Amino acid sequence: MQTQSTTHHAVASREEWLEARKALLAQEKAYTRERDRLTAERLALPWVRIDKDYMFDTPAGRRSLADLFDGRSQLVIYHFMLPPEWEAGCPGCSFLADHLGGTLAHLNHHDVTVTAVSRAPLDRIEAYRRRMGWHFPWASSHDSDFNRDFGVTFTAEDVAAGTAIYNYEPTSATGEMPGLSAFHKDEAGQIFHTYSTYGRGLEEVLGTYMILDRAPFGRNEESTMDWLRRHDEYEDAAPTSCCGSASSQAAA
């Protein structure tokens, strides 16, 4: 986190501030209208029917993708970076997961189920969940193609073959990456993939960032999430990078 001061920041009268604020408000309103337009286009995307059988390990036993809907017609999956060889989840994914708990009652009563999915075995997931104090659903895809099929896990062979695609572009990254995917199940039980987003497309889920963007010094970071810790590590944690970098994986 960078040290900030008022030394180099403009200071104005209340009248000057109000004039500048009204000018910014016009831009904020335009941004809101553009966001609404993009949301409408997102909802208008065509859907892809899922014909492949995916199975997951959960605390309730083996469950299919259809089962993960938990009786609802909409499912949002957070692709949480926790592979079998890590003892703890990615700090950035853990940051996002901290924002999920309070949404569940509202989303569930709006016909939306949210769950995390990781490649780690279930016992590793459950141990980390207990450490973090989370209660949202979380499933293991450790013996499934799910992560690879939805573009969040890559091997060196994938990169060499040119089949490693992250955020709809070729990538040289290997291992785990974060993402979010949405699905619909119709009355006949057919499942459709409706949307996926990756990278900075996840930022709007991060309410902490939305608040920081309105704080006096904004995100106050030299590189993305360089200040971030898992929520139980803030007292004595060393700085760490995040989400897909070698240092993040080593720290995890």
PDB file of C-alpha atoms in Angstrom:
ATOM      1  CA  MET A   1       0.000   0.000   0.000  1.00  0.00           C
ATOM      2  CA  GLN A   2       1.374   3.385  -0.964  1.00  0.00           C
ATOM      3  CA  THR A   3       1.725   6.210   1.534  1.00  0.00           C
ATOM      4  CA  GLN A   4      -0.595   9.065   0.644  1.00  0.00           C
ATOM      5  CA  SER A   5      -0.851  12.705   1.668  1.00  0.00           C
ATOM      6  CA  THR A   6      -2.657  15.872   0.623  1.00  0.00           C
ATOM      7  CA  THR A   7       0.596  17.540  -0.462  1.00  0.00           C
ATOM      8  CA  HIS A   8       0.071  17.174  -4.205  1.00  0.00           C
ATOM      9  CA  HIS A   9      -3.723  17.064  -4.322  1.00  0.00           C
ATOM     10  CA  ALA A  10      -5.824  20.000  -5.457  1.00  0.00           C
ATOM     11  CA  VAL A  11      -7.736  21.812  -2.709  1.00  0.00           C
ATOM     12  CA  ALA A  12     -10.717  23.942  -3.691  1.00  0.00           C
ATOM     13  CA  SER A  13     -13.516  25.987  -2.218  1.00  0.00           C
ATOM     14  CA  ARG A  14     -16.856  24.283  -1.623  1.00  0.00           C
ATOM     15  CA  GLU A  15     -18.292  26.077  -4.664  1.00  0.00           C
ATOM     16  CA  GLU A  16     -15.413  24.908  -6.893  1.00  0.00           C
ATOM     17  CA  TRP A  17     -15.720  21.360  -5.529  1.00  0.00           C
ATOM     18  CA  LEU A  18     -19.471  21.343  -6.238  1.00  0.00           C
ATOM     19  CA  GLU A  19     -18.925  22.430  -9.840  1.00  0.00           C
ATOM     20  CA  ALA A  20     -16.337  19.679 -10.379  1.00  0.00           C
ATOM     21  CA  ARG A  21     -18.534  17.123  -8.627  1.00  0.00           C
ATOM     22  CA  LYS A  22     -21.521  17.904 -10.846  1.00  0.00           C
ATOM     23  CA  ALA A  23     -19.346  17.500 -13.945  1.00  0.00           C
ATOM     24  CA  LEU A  24     -18.181  14.107 -12.663  1.00  0.00           C
ATOM     25  CA  LEU A  25     -21.789  13.160 -11.843  1.00  0.00           C
ATOM     26  CA  ALA A  26     -22.717  13.583 -15.495  1.00  0.00           C
ATOM     27  CA  GLN A  27     -19.976  11.103 -16.401  1.00  0.00           C
ATOM     28  CA  GLU A  28     -21.067   8.704 -13.645  1.00  0.00           C
ATOM     29  CA  LYS A  29     -24.632   8.746 -14.964  1.00  0.00           C
ATOM     30  CA  ALA A  30     -23.355   8.037 -18.473  1.00  0.00           C
ATOM     31  CA  TYR A  31     -21.326   5.140 -17.070  1.00  0.00           C
ATOM     32  CA  THR A  32     -24.410   3.761 -15.308  1.00  0.00           C
ATOM     33  CA  ARG A  33     -26.427   3.909 -18.523  1.00  0.00           C
ATOM     34  CA  GLU A  34     -23.606   2.184 -20.400  1.00  0.00           C
ATOM     35  CA  ARG A  35     -23.441  -0.499 -17.710  1.00  0.00           C
ATOM     36  CA  ASP A  36     -27.198  -1.044 -18.088  1.00  0.00           C
ATOM     37  CA  ARG A  37     -26.743  -1.394 -21.846  1.00  0.00           C
ATOM     38  CA  LEU A  38     -23.939  -3.926 -21.381  1.00  0.00           C
ATOM     39  CA  THR A  39     -26.050  -5.855 -18.880  1.00  0.00           C
ATOM     40  CA  ALA A  40     -28.848  -6.110 -21.434  1.00  0.00           C
ATOM     41  CA  GLU A  41     -26.387  -7.389 -24.045  1.00  0.00           C
ATOM     42  CA  ARG A  42     -25.005  -9.898 -21.561  1.00  0.00           C
ATOM     43  CA  LEU A  43     -28.502 -11.240 -20.926  1.00  0.00           C
ATOM     44  CA  ALA A  44     -29.095 -11.463 -24.679  1.00  0.00           C
ATOM     45  CA  LEU A  45     -26.084 -13.720 -25.308  1.00  0.00           C
ATOM     46  CA  PRO A  46     -26.986 -17.065 -26.897  1.00  0.00           C
ATOM     47  CA  TRP A  47     -26.792 -20.110 -24.641  1.00  0.00           C
ATOM     48  CA  VAL A  48     -24.881 -23.361 -25.135  1.00  0.00           C
ATOM     49  CA  ARG A  49     -26.472 -26.631 -24.067  1.00  0.00           C
ATOM     50  CA  ILE A  50     -24.308 -28.756 -21.757  1.00  0.00           C
ATOM     51  CA  ASP A  51     -24.405 -32.385 -22.855  1.00  0.00           C
ATOM     52  CA  LYS A  52     -21.362 -33.573 -20.903  1.00  0.00           C
ATOM     53  CA  ASP A  53     -21.854 -35.218 -17.524  1.00  0.00           C
ATOM     54  CA  TYR A  54     -19.878 -33.492 -14.779  1.00  0.00           C
ATOM     55  CA  MET A  55     -19.681 -34.958 -11.282  1.00  0.00           C
ATOM     56  CA  PHE A  56     -18.499 -33.241  -8.109  1.00  0.00           C
ATOM     57  CA  ASP A  57     -17.685 -34.222  -4.551  1.00  0.00           C
ATOM     58  CA  THR A  58     -19.665 -32.261  -1.958  1.00  0.00           C
ATOM     59  CA  PRO A  59     -20.365 -32.617   1.781  1.00  0.00           C
ATOM     60  CA  ALA A  60     -23.697 -34.179   0.692  1.00  0.00           C
ATOM     61  CA  GLY A  61     -21.918 -36.788  -1.455  1.00  0.00           C
ATOM     62  CA  ARG A  62     -21.372 -37.107  -5.197  1.00  0.00           C
ATOM     63  CA  ARG A  63     -23.486 -34.621  -7.092  1.00  0.00           C
ATOM     64  CA  SER A  64     -23.983 -33.820 -10.762  1.00  0.00           C
ATOM     65  CA  LEU A  65     -23.934 -30.349 -12.280  1.00  0.00           C
ATOM     66  CA  ALA A  66     -27.744 -30.501 -12.267  1.00  0.00           C
ATOM     67  CA  ASP A  67     -27.684 -31.281  -8.543  1.00  0.00           C
ATOM     68  CA  LEU A  68     -25.581 -28.180  -7.827  1.00  0.00           C
ATOM     69  CA  PHE A  69     -28.582 -26.023  -8.823  1.00  0.00           C
ATOM     70  CA  ASP A  70     -30.097 -27.141  -5.498  1.00  0.00           C
ATOM     71  CA  GLY A  71     -33.661 -26.930  -6.803  1.00  0.00           C
ATOM     72  CA  ARG A  72     -33.273 -23.537  -8.482  1.00  0.00           C
ATOM     73  CA  SER A  73     -33.162 -22.688 -12.184  1.00  0.00           C
ATOM     74  CA  GLN A  74     -30.022 -20.515 -12.130  1.00  0.00           C
ATOM     75  CA  LEU A  75     -26.522 -21.428 -10.996  1.00  0.00           C
ATOM     76  CA  VAL A  76     -23.463 -19.204 -10.643  1.00  0.00           C
ATOM     77  CA  ILE A  77     -20.144 -20.982 -10.101  1.00  0.00           C
ATOM     78  CA  TYR A  78     -17.045 -19.224  -8.843  1.00  0.00           C
ATOM     79  CA  HIS A  79     -13.933 -21.004 -10.125  1.00  0.00           C
ATOM     80  CA  PHE A  80     -11.885 -20.813  -6.927  1.00  0.00           C
ATOM     81  CA  MET A  81      -8.118 -21.291  -7.275  1.00  0.00           C
ATOM     82  CA  LEU A  82      -7.381 -24.201  -4.943  1.00  0.00           C
ATOM     83  CA  PRO A  83      -5.635 -27.091  -6.743  1.00  0.00           C
ATOM     84  CA  PRO A  84      -4.803 -30.407  -5.061  1.00  0.00           C
ATOM     85  CA  GLU A  85      -1.235 -29.423  -4.193  1.00  0.00           C
ATOM     86  CA  TRP A  86      -2.092 -26.183  -2.324  1.00  0.00           C
ATOM     87  CA  GLU A  87      -2.812 -26.089   1.396  1.00  0.00           C
ATOM     88  CA  ALA A  88      -4.664 -22.754   1.155  1.00  0.00           C
ATOM     89  CA  GLY A  89      -6.643 -20.956  -1.511  1.00  0.00           C
ATOM     90  CA  CYS A  90      -5.464 -18.058  -3.642  1.00  0.00           C
ATOM     91  CA  PRO A  91      -5.538 -14.796  -1.611  1.00  0.00           C
ATOM     92  CA  GLY A  92      -7.486 -13.048  -4.384  1.00  0.00           C
ATOM     93  CA  CYS A  93     -10.068 -15.821  -4.603  1.00  0.00           C
ATOM     94  CA  SER A  94     -10.310 -15.758  -0.815  1.00  0.00           C
ATOM     95  CA  PHE A  95     -10.897 -11.997  -0.998  1.00  0.00           C
ATOM     96  CA  LEU A  96     -13.772 -12.544  -3.417  1.00  0.00           C
ATOM     97  CA  ALA A  97     -15.166 -15.407  -1.347  1.00  0.00           C
ATOM     98  CA  ASP A  98     -15.370 -13.081   1.669  1.00  0.00           C
ATOM     99  CA  HIS A  99     -18.053 -11.176  -0.269  1.00  0.00           C
ATOM    100  CA  LEU A 100     -20.324 -14.166  -0.957  1.00  0.00           C
ATOM    101  CA  GLY A 101     -21.813 -15.069   2.412  1.00  0.00           C
ATOM    102  CA  GLY A 102     -24.094 -12.074   2.819  1.00  0.00           C
ATOM    103  CA  THR A 103     -25.511 -12.470  -0.675  1.00  0.00           C
ATOM    104  CA  LEU A 104     -26.758 -16.038  -0.314  1.00  0.00           C
ATOM    105  CA  ALA A 105     -30.149 -15.438   1.316  1.00  0.00           C
ATOM    106  CA  HIS A 106     -30.994 -12.790  -1.254  1.00  0.00           C
ATOM    107  CA  LEU A 107     -29.793 -14.762  -4.276  1.00  0.00           C
ATOM    108  CA  ASN A 108     -31.353 -18.026  -3.125  1.00  0.00           C
ATOM    109  CA  HIS A 109     -34.721 -16.315  -2.764  1.00  0.00           C
ATOM    110  CA  HIS A 110     -34.274 -14.868  -6.241  1.00  0.00           C
ATOM    111  CA  ASP A 111     -33.888 -18.332  -7.818  1.00  0.00           C
ATOM    112  CA  VAL A 112     -30.082 -18.215  -7.965  1.00  0.00           C
ATOM    113  CA  THR A 113     -27.691 -20.714  -6.375  1.00  0.00           C
ATOM    114  CA  VAL A 114     -24.051 -19.722  -5.899  1.00  0.00           C
ATOM    115  CA  THR A 115     -21.297 -22.261  -5.312  1.00  0.00           C
ATOM    116  CA  ALA A 116     -17.526 -22.347  -5.531  1.00  0.00           C
ATOM    117  CA  VAL A 117     -15.757 -25.140  -7.402  1.00  0.00           C
ATOM    118  CA  SER A 118     -12.086 -26.107  -7.012  1.00  0.00           C
ATOM    119  CA  ARG A 119      -9.873 -29.010  -8.095  1.00  0.00           C
ATOM    120  CA  ALA A 120      -8.633 -29.739  -4.576  1.00  0.00           C
ATOM    121  CA  PRO A 121     -10.081 -32.848  -2.926  1.00  0.00           C
ATOM    122  CA  LEU A 122     -13.055 -32.216  -0.688  1.00  0.00           C
ATOM    123  CA  ASP A 123     -11.171 -32.698   2.582  1.00  0.00           C
ATOM    124  CA  ARG A 124      -8.703 -29.946   1.580  1.00  0.00           C
ATOM    125  CA  ILE A 125     -11.591 -27.649   0.637  1.00  0.00           C
ATOM    126  CA  GLU A 126     -13.415 -28.312   3.889  1.00  0.00           C
ATOM    127  CA  ALA A 127     -10.295 -27.678   5.969  1.00  0.00           C
ATOM    128  CA  TYR A 128      -9.735 -24.314   4.297  1.00  0.00           C
ATOM    129  CA  ARG A 129     -13.441 -23.430   4.541  1.00  0.00           C
ATOM    130  CA  ARG A 130     -13.294 -24.044   8.310  1.00  0.00           C
ATOM    131  CA  ARG A 131     -10.196 -21.892   8.612  1.00  0.00           C
ATOM    132  CA  MET A 132     -11.898 -19.028   6.771  1.00  0.00           C
ATOM    133  CA  GLY A 133     -15.272 -19.414   8.488  1.00  0.00           C
ATOM    134  CA  TRP A 134     -17.240 -19.560   5.222  1.00  0.00           C
ATOM    135  CA  HIS A 135     -20.634 -21.218   4.761  1.00  0.00           C
ATOM    136  CA  PHE A 136     -21.340 -20.941   1.025  1.00  0.00           C
ATOM    137  CA  PRO A 137     -21.551 -24.199  -1.006  1.00  0.00           C
ATOM    138  CA  TRP A 138     -18.206 -25.450  -2.325  1.00  0.00           C
ATOM    139  CA  ALA A 139     -17.662 -28.526  -4.493  1.00  0.00           C
ATOM    140  CA  SER A 140     -14.601 -30.454  -5.622  1.00  0.00           C
ATOM    141  CA  SER A 141     -14.054 -31.122  -9.330  1.00  0.00           C
ATOM    142  CA  HIS A 142     -10.778 -32.964  -8.751  1.00  0.00           C
ATOM    143  CA  ASP A 143     -11.548 -35.950 -11.019  1.00  0.00           C
ATOM    144  CA  SER A 144     -13.522 -33.971 -13.596  1.00  0.00           C
ATOM    145  CA  ASP A 145     -12.761 -32.045 -16.784  1.00  0.00           C
ATOM    146  CA  PHE A 146     -14.896 -29.183 -15.527  1.00  0.00           C
ATOM    147  CA  ASN A 147     -12.102 -26.693 -14.793  1.00  0.00           C
ATOM    148  CA  ARG A 148     -10.324 -27.299 -18.074  1.00  0.00           C
ATOM    149  CA  ASP A 149     -13.540 -27.190 -20.090  1.00  0.00           C
ATOM    150  CA  PHE A 150     -14.445 -23.831 -18.585  1.00  0.00           C
ATOM    151  CA  GLY A 151     -11.033 -22.282 -19.121  1.00  0.00           C
ATOM    152  CA  VAL A 152      -9.529 -21.984 -15.640  1.00  0.00           C
ATOM    153  CA  THR A 153      -6.956 -24.804 -15.510  1.00  0.00           C
ATOM    154  CA  PHE A 154      -4.067 -25.236 -17.947  1.00  0.00           C
ATOM    155  CA  THR A 155      -1.103 -27.586 -18.244  1.00  0.00           C
ATOM    156  CA  ALA A 156       2.252 -26.968 -19.877  1.00  0.00           C
ATOM    157  CA  GLU A 157       1.073 -29.307 -22.639  1.00  0.00           C
ATOM    158  CA  ASP A 158      -1.977 -27.094 -23.214  1.00  0.00           C
ATOM    159  CA  VAL A 159       0.265 -24.054 -23.569  1.00  0.00           C
ATOM    160  CA  ALA A 160       2.626 -25.865 -25.961  1.00  0.00           C
ATOM    161  CA  ALA A 161      -0.311 -27.027 -28.069  1.00  0.00           C
ATOM    162  CA  GLY A 162      -1.834 -23.546 -28.170  1.00  0.00           C
ATOM    163  CA  THR A 163      -5.025 -24.785 -26.514  1.00  0.00           C
ATOM    164  CA  ALA A 164      -4.593 -22.812 -23.278  1.00  0.00           C
ATOM    165  CA  ILE A 165      -7.199 -20.048 -23.584  1.00  0.00           C
ATOM    166  CA  TYR A 166      -7.895 -17.694 -20.688  1.00  0.00           C
ATOM    167  CA  ASN A 167     -10.359 -14.813 -20.895  1.00  0.00           C
ATOM    168  CA  TYR A 168     -10.899 -15.780 -24.541  1.00  0.00           C
ATOM    169  CA  GLU A 169      -7.249 -15.191 -25.480  1.00  0.00           C
ATOM    170  CA  PRO A 170      -4.263 -17.575 -25.696  1.00  0.00           C
ATOM    171  CA  THR A 171      -2.268 -17.656 -22.469  1.00  0.00           C
ATOM    172  CA  SER A 172       1.143 -18.877 -21.376  1.00  0.00           C
ATOM    173  CA  ALA A 173      -0.119 -19.392 -17.812  1.00  0.00           C
ATOM    174  CA  THR A 174      -0.200 -22.861 -16.315  1.00  0.00           C
ATOM    175  CA  GLY A 175      -2.098 -24.078 -13.298  1.00  0.00           C
ATOM    176  CA  GLU A 176      -5.173 -22.312 -11.945  1.00  0.00           C
ATOM    177  CA  MET A 177      -6.881 -19.057 -12.863  1.00  0.00           C
ATOM    178  CA  PRO A 178     -10.034 -17.436 -11.445  1.00  0.00           C
ATOM    179  CA  GLY A 179     -13.369 -17.088 -13.179  1.00  0.00           C
ATOM    180  CA  LEU A 180     -17.133 -17.089 -12.835  1.00  0.00           C
ATOM    181  CA  SER A 181     -19.611 -19.063 -14.940  1.00  0.00           C
ATOM    182  CA  ALA A 182     -23.414 -18.992 -15.066  1.00  0.00           C
ATOM    183  CA  PHE A 183     -25.859 -21.746 -16.029  1.00  0.00           C
ATOM    184  CA  HIS A 184     -29.605 -22.237 -16.486  1.00  0.00           C
ATOM    185  CA  LYS A 185     -31.595 -25.435 -16.013  1.00  0.00           C
ATOM    186  CA  ASP A 186     -34.971 -25.521 -17.745  1.00  0.00           C
ATOM    187  CA  GLU A 187     -38.114 -27.402 -16.727  1.00  0.00           C
ATOM    188  CA  ALA A 188     -37.058 -30.383 -18.846  1.00  0.00           C
ATOM    189  CA  GLY A 189     -33.750 -30.610 -16.952  1.00  0.00           C
ATOM    190  CA  GLN A 190     -31.604 -29.349 -19.815  1.00  0.00           C
ATOM    191  CA  ILE A 191     -28.605 -27.306 -18.685  1.00  0.00           C
ATOM    192  CA  PHE A 192     -27.255 -24.329 -20.603  1.00  0.00           C
ATOM    193  CA  HIS A 193     -24.025 -22.391 -20.184  1.00  0.00           C
ATOM    194  CA  THR A 194     -25.051 -18.728 -20.366  1.00  0.00           C
ATOM    195  CA  TYR A 195     -21.998 -16.663 -19.385  1.00  0.00           C
ATOM    196  CA  SER A 196     -18.414 -16.756 -18.132  1.00  0.00           C
ATOM    197  CA  THR A 197     -16.087 -13.954 -17.095  1.00  0.00           C
ATOM    198  CA  TYR A 198     -12.444 -13.897 -16.033  1.00  0.00           C
ATOM    199  CA  GLY A 199      -9.672 -11.542 -14.915  1.00  0.00           C
ATOM    200  CA  ARG A 200     -10.916  -8.029 -14.230  1.00  0.00           C
ATOM    201  CA  GLY A 201     -14.393  -9.106 -15.258  1.00  0.00           C
ATOM    202  CA  LEU A 202     -14.706 -10.336 -11.668  1.00  0.00           C
ATOM    203  CA  GLU A 203     -14.146  -6.928 -10.089  1.00  0.00           C
ATOM    204  CA  GLU A 204     -17.796  -5.944  -9.765  1.00  0.00           C
ATOM    205  CA  VAL A 205     -18.287  -8.862  -7.369  1.00  0.00           C
ATOM    206  CA  LEU A 206     -15.687  -7.271  -5.094  1.00  0.00           C
ATOM    207  CA  GLY A 207     -17.684  -4.866  -2.972  1.00  0.00           C
ATOM    208  CA  THR A 208     -14.539  -3.860  -1.072  1.00  0.00           C
ATOM    209  CA  TYR A 209     -13.027  -2.521  -4.294  1.00  0.00           C
ATOM    210  CA  MET A 210     -16.233  -0.652  -5.113  1.00  0.00           C
ATOM    211  CA  ILE A 211     -15.984   1.096  -1.722  1.00  0.00           C
ATOM    212  CA  LEU A 212     -12.250   1.778  -2.133  1.00  0.00           C
ATOM    213  CA  ASP A 213     -12.945   3.369  -5.527  1.00  0.00           C
ATOM    214  CA  ARG A 214     -14.924   5.997  -3.602  1.00  0.00           C
ATOM    215  CA  ALA A 215     -12.460   6.443  -0.727  1.00  0.00           C
ATOM    216  CA  PRO A 216     -10.060   9.441  -0.777  1.00  0.00           C
ATOM    217  CA  PHE A 217      -7.048   7.422  -2.000  1.00  0.00           C
ATOM    218  CA  GLY A 218      -8.906   4.830  -4.077  1.00  0.00           C
ATOM    219  CA  ARG A 219      -7.396   1.372  -4.296  1.00  0.00           C
ATOM    220  CA  ASN A 220      -4.023   2.684  -3.148  1.00  0.00           C
ATOM    221  CA  GLU A 221      -1.982  -0.131  -4.684  1.00  0.00           C
ATOM    222  CA  GLU A 222       1.121  -0.234  -6.843  1.00  0.00           C
ATOM    223  CA  SER A 223       0.110  -3.488  -8.525  1.00  0.00           C
ATOM    224  CA  THR A 224      -3.175  -5.365  -8.466  1.00  0.00           C
ATOM    225  CA  MET A 225      -4.006  -6.534  -4.940  1.00  0.00           C
ATOM    226  CA  ASP A 226      -0.440  -6.074  -3.689  1.00  0.00           C
ATOM    227  CA  TRP A 227      -1.858  -5.022  -0.289  1.00  0.00           C
ATOM    228  CA  LEU A 228      -4.192  -7.968   0.012  1.00  0.00           C
ATOM    229  CA  ARG A 229      -4.038 -10.705   2.663  1.00  0.00           C
ATOM    230  CA  ARG A 230      -6.315 -13.566   3.556  1.00  0.00           C
ATOM    231  CA  HIS A 231      -8.617 -12.108   6.192  1.00  0.00           C
ATOM    232  CA  ASP A 232      -6.889 -13.981   9.042  1.00  0.00           C
ATOM    233  CA  GLU A 233      -3.384 -12.875   7.997  1.00  0.00           C
ATOM    234  CA  TYR A 234      -3.438  -9.088   8.187  1.00  0.00           C
ATOM    235  CA  GLU A 235      -1.459  -8.749  11.417  1.00  0.00           C
ATOM    236  CA  ASP A 236       1.765 -10.434  10.304  1.00  0.00           C
ATOM    237  CA  ALA A 237       1.506 -11.292   6.599  1.00  0.00           C
ATOM    238  CA  ALA A 238       4.262 -10.429   4.165  1.00  0.00           C
ATOM    239  CA  PRO A 239       3.246  -8.725   0.896  1.00  0.00           C
ATOM    240  CA  THR A 240       2.097 -11.149  -1.773  1.00  0.00           C
ATOM    241  CA  SER A 241       1.001 -10.934  -5.364  1.00  0.00           C
ATOM    242  CA  CYS A 242      -2.156 -12.652  -6.485  1.00  0.00           C
ATOM    243  CA  CYS A 243      -4.163 -14.788  -8.882  1.00  0.00           C
ATOM    244  CA  GLY A 244      -2.013 -16.903 -11.119  1.00  0.00           C
ATOM    245  CA  SER A 245       1.439 -15.545 -10.387  1.00  0.00           C
ATOM    246  CA  ALA A 246       4.252 -17.817  -9.237  1.00  0.00           C
ATOM    247  CA  SER A 247       4.591 -15.919  -5.958  1.00  0.00           C
ATOM    248  CA  SER A 248       0.873 -16.368  -5.254  1.00  0.00           C
ATOM    249  CA  GLN A 249       1.086 -20.100  -5.812  1.00  0.00           C
ATOM    250  CA  ALA A 250       4.168 -20.375  -3.645  1.00  0.00           C
ATOM    251  CA  ALA A 251       2.482 -18.403  -0.858  1.00  0.00           C
ATOM    252  CA  ALA A 252      -0.562 -20.647  -1.066  1.00  0.00           C
TER     253      ALA A 252
END
